[in-house]
Amino acid sequence: MSENQSQTIQDYLKHIYNLTENGTPANTSLLASQLGLKPGSVSEMVSRLSATEPPLVNYIKYQGVTLTTLGREMALRVIRRHRLIETFLVEVLGYSWDMVHEEACELEHVVTDIFEARIASVLGNPRFSPHGEPIPEVDLSMPAQFTTKLGSLLPGQKAIIQQVPDSDPELLRYLRTIAIVPQKELVVLNRSNFDGNLTLSLQGQSENIILGPVITKKIFVTIME
Amino acid sequence: MSENQSQTIQDYLKHIYNLTENGTPANTSLLASQLGLKPGSVSEMVSRLSATEPPLVNYIKYQGVTLTTLGREMALRVIRRHRLIETFLVEVLGYSWDMVHEEACELEHVVTDIFEARIASVLGNPRFSPHGEPIPEVDLSMPAQFTTKLGSLLPGQKAIIQQVPDSDPELLRYLRTIAIVPQKELVVLNRSNFDGNLTLSLQGQSENIILGPVITKKIFVTIME
DNA sequence: TAATAAATTTAGGATAACCTAAATAAATAA
DNA sequence: TTATTTATTTAGGTTATCCTAAATTTATTA
Ligand SMILES: [Mn+2]
Ligand SMILES: [Mn+2]
Ligand SMILES: [Mn+2]
Ligand SMILES: [Mn+2]
C-alpha cells in the first residue's frame, strides 16, 4: 500500500508539509533552497505533482503550493519513518544525535512497512525523535505539536526543553555540549531588551548559558507548574 | 572514500562479481536476466563502465565482462553491506530469513560506513549471513568460500549444511520447514542413479527428506570427520 | 501610479537509465 | 563449409529530474 513514489517526490512532499504546517502555502524559492534545487526545477515539479491523478498537491501559479489529503498522508508516512529511524539509530546503534538526520533522510525512502513496524516495536513505539520531534502514529495522526518557544519565556519562568531543530549537525553538537537536550529543566534568569538574549540556568549545570533569539526561536519548551 | 556510484552501478558490479567468481567472464544475457533488464541495456552499461576513468570493468565485445580491481573492491563493499544487513535484519529485528534479501538489496546502497560499522559491531563481526554466505571483512578480503555441494555427496557421507541460496523466498521458506539450515548435520542415505535425487536423514528430524539435484547443487556443505 | 526589483514560470537542453527493433557476430547444425 | 539459430550490439527513442537563461508576474518603492 504505497511505494509508487520516487525518493524525489517523497522529499518534496516532506518539505512542503513542513512549510505549510503554519497554514500558509509553501513558496517556490524557499522550497528550492531547502531541497538544494533551483526555483525553475521546483516550479516544474510542483506543477507535475498537481497534475497527477490523484493530485498530491494543490498549486496555484505564483501563489504557492499546499498538500492534498493524499499528499499529506504520504508526507506523514515518510516523516514517521524518518523520525523512527532517527530514534533507532540513536537508541539501538549508538549514533550521536547530530549524525542521524542525514542518514534517516536516505533510509526513509527505502525501508519497508515491515522494517518500520519492527523498529517501532523494538523501540517500544516511541512518541518523539531524539530531537524531540513528535512521531506520527501508525494511523498517520500527528500528535499535538509543541508551541511554546524558548525565546518567548520571561525571566523567572521554569520550563522543560522539549524539541530542538534536527538538521544542523553543528548546532546539535553545540546544544549537546551546553546540555540543551529534551527533558532538561531550566530557569530563565534574564532577558535582554536589546537583543533578546536569554540567560538560562540549566538543571545540574553550574555555568549559566546565554542564547540569542536566532536559536531560542527554534527550541520548544513546556512551561513548568 | 566511496559513494560516487549509483545504486544501478553497484548492482551491476555485484552481479558481475557473482558471475565471474568461477573465473569465466560474465555474459550479457545472464546479467540482463539477473538484473531484470534487456540485453541491450546491459551492453550499453558495461561499455560505459569500461569507459570510465578509472574503469570499473574490463569488457571485450561479444566476449563478456570482468571486474577491474577497483570494480571488485566496490562489489565487495556492497556485498559486505548486503550480508551484514541481512544478518542484522534477522538477528536484531527478528525478520525471517526469506524476507531479508530483497530489503538488503535496497538498504545496501544507502547506508553509510558508520552504519555498516555499527551493525557489524552490534552483531559481533559476524562471518556469515543467515543463509551461510561469507561476509567480506572490513578490509574487503573475502573469506574462503564453501566448495562442496550437497549434490556431490555419496551415500553414507555425513555433512553439515553451510550455505543455501539466498534470493528465492519461496525456496527459503521450504528449506526452513524441512530443517535445511546452516549448521544442521545430515547423513546421505541414498542417491538415485537416474535423477540424482538424494535421500537425507537430518539431525533431530524423524522424517527423511528427498531432494533433487536442482536444489542440492545450490547448497554447500562441509563433510564431517 | 509608474518604475524598479524580486519572485516565479517557461523554454530549451542535459544526463542517467531504460526500452524496442534492426543489424551484426558467434555458435551450432546440416 | 554453408545455412540457420542464438547472442550481442547498435540505433533511435522515452522518462524522470535537473539546469540555465529568458520571459512574465507580483511586490515594492518613489
Ligand atoms: Mn530529522
Ligand atoms: Mn529523504
Ligand atoms: Mn542476499
Ligand atoms: Mn541492490
CSV table of C-alpha atoms (C1' of nucleotides) in Angstrom, one decimal, chain B residues 27-29 43 59 61-62, chain D residues 7-13:
chain,number,residue,atom,x,y,z
B,27,ASN,CA,27.9,-12.7,-20.4
B,28,THR,CA,25.3,-10.2,-21.4
B,29,SER,CA,22.2,-12.2,-21.4
B,43,SER,CA,25.6,-3.9,-23.4
B,59,TYR,CA,34.9,-5.5,-21.4
B,61,LYS,CA,32.7,-7.0,-27.2
B,62,TYR,CA,31.0,-10.4,-27.6
D,7,DA,C1',23.6,-13.9,-28.7
D,8,DT,C1',25.1,-9.4,-28.7
D,9,DT,C1',25.5,-4.8,-30.1
D,10,DT,C1',23.8,-0.5,-32.1
D,11,DA,C1',20.4,3.0,-33.4
D,12,DG,C1',16.8,5.6,-32.2
D,13,DG,C1',13.5,6.8,-28.7
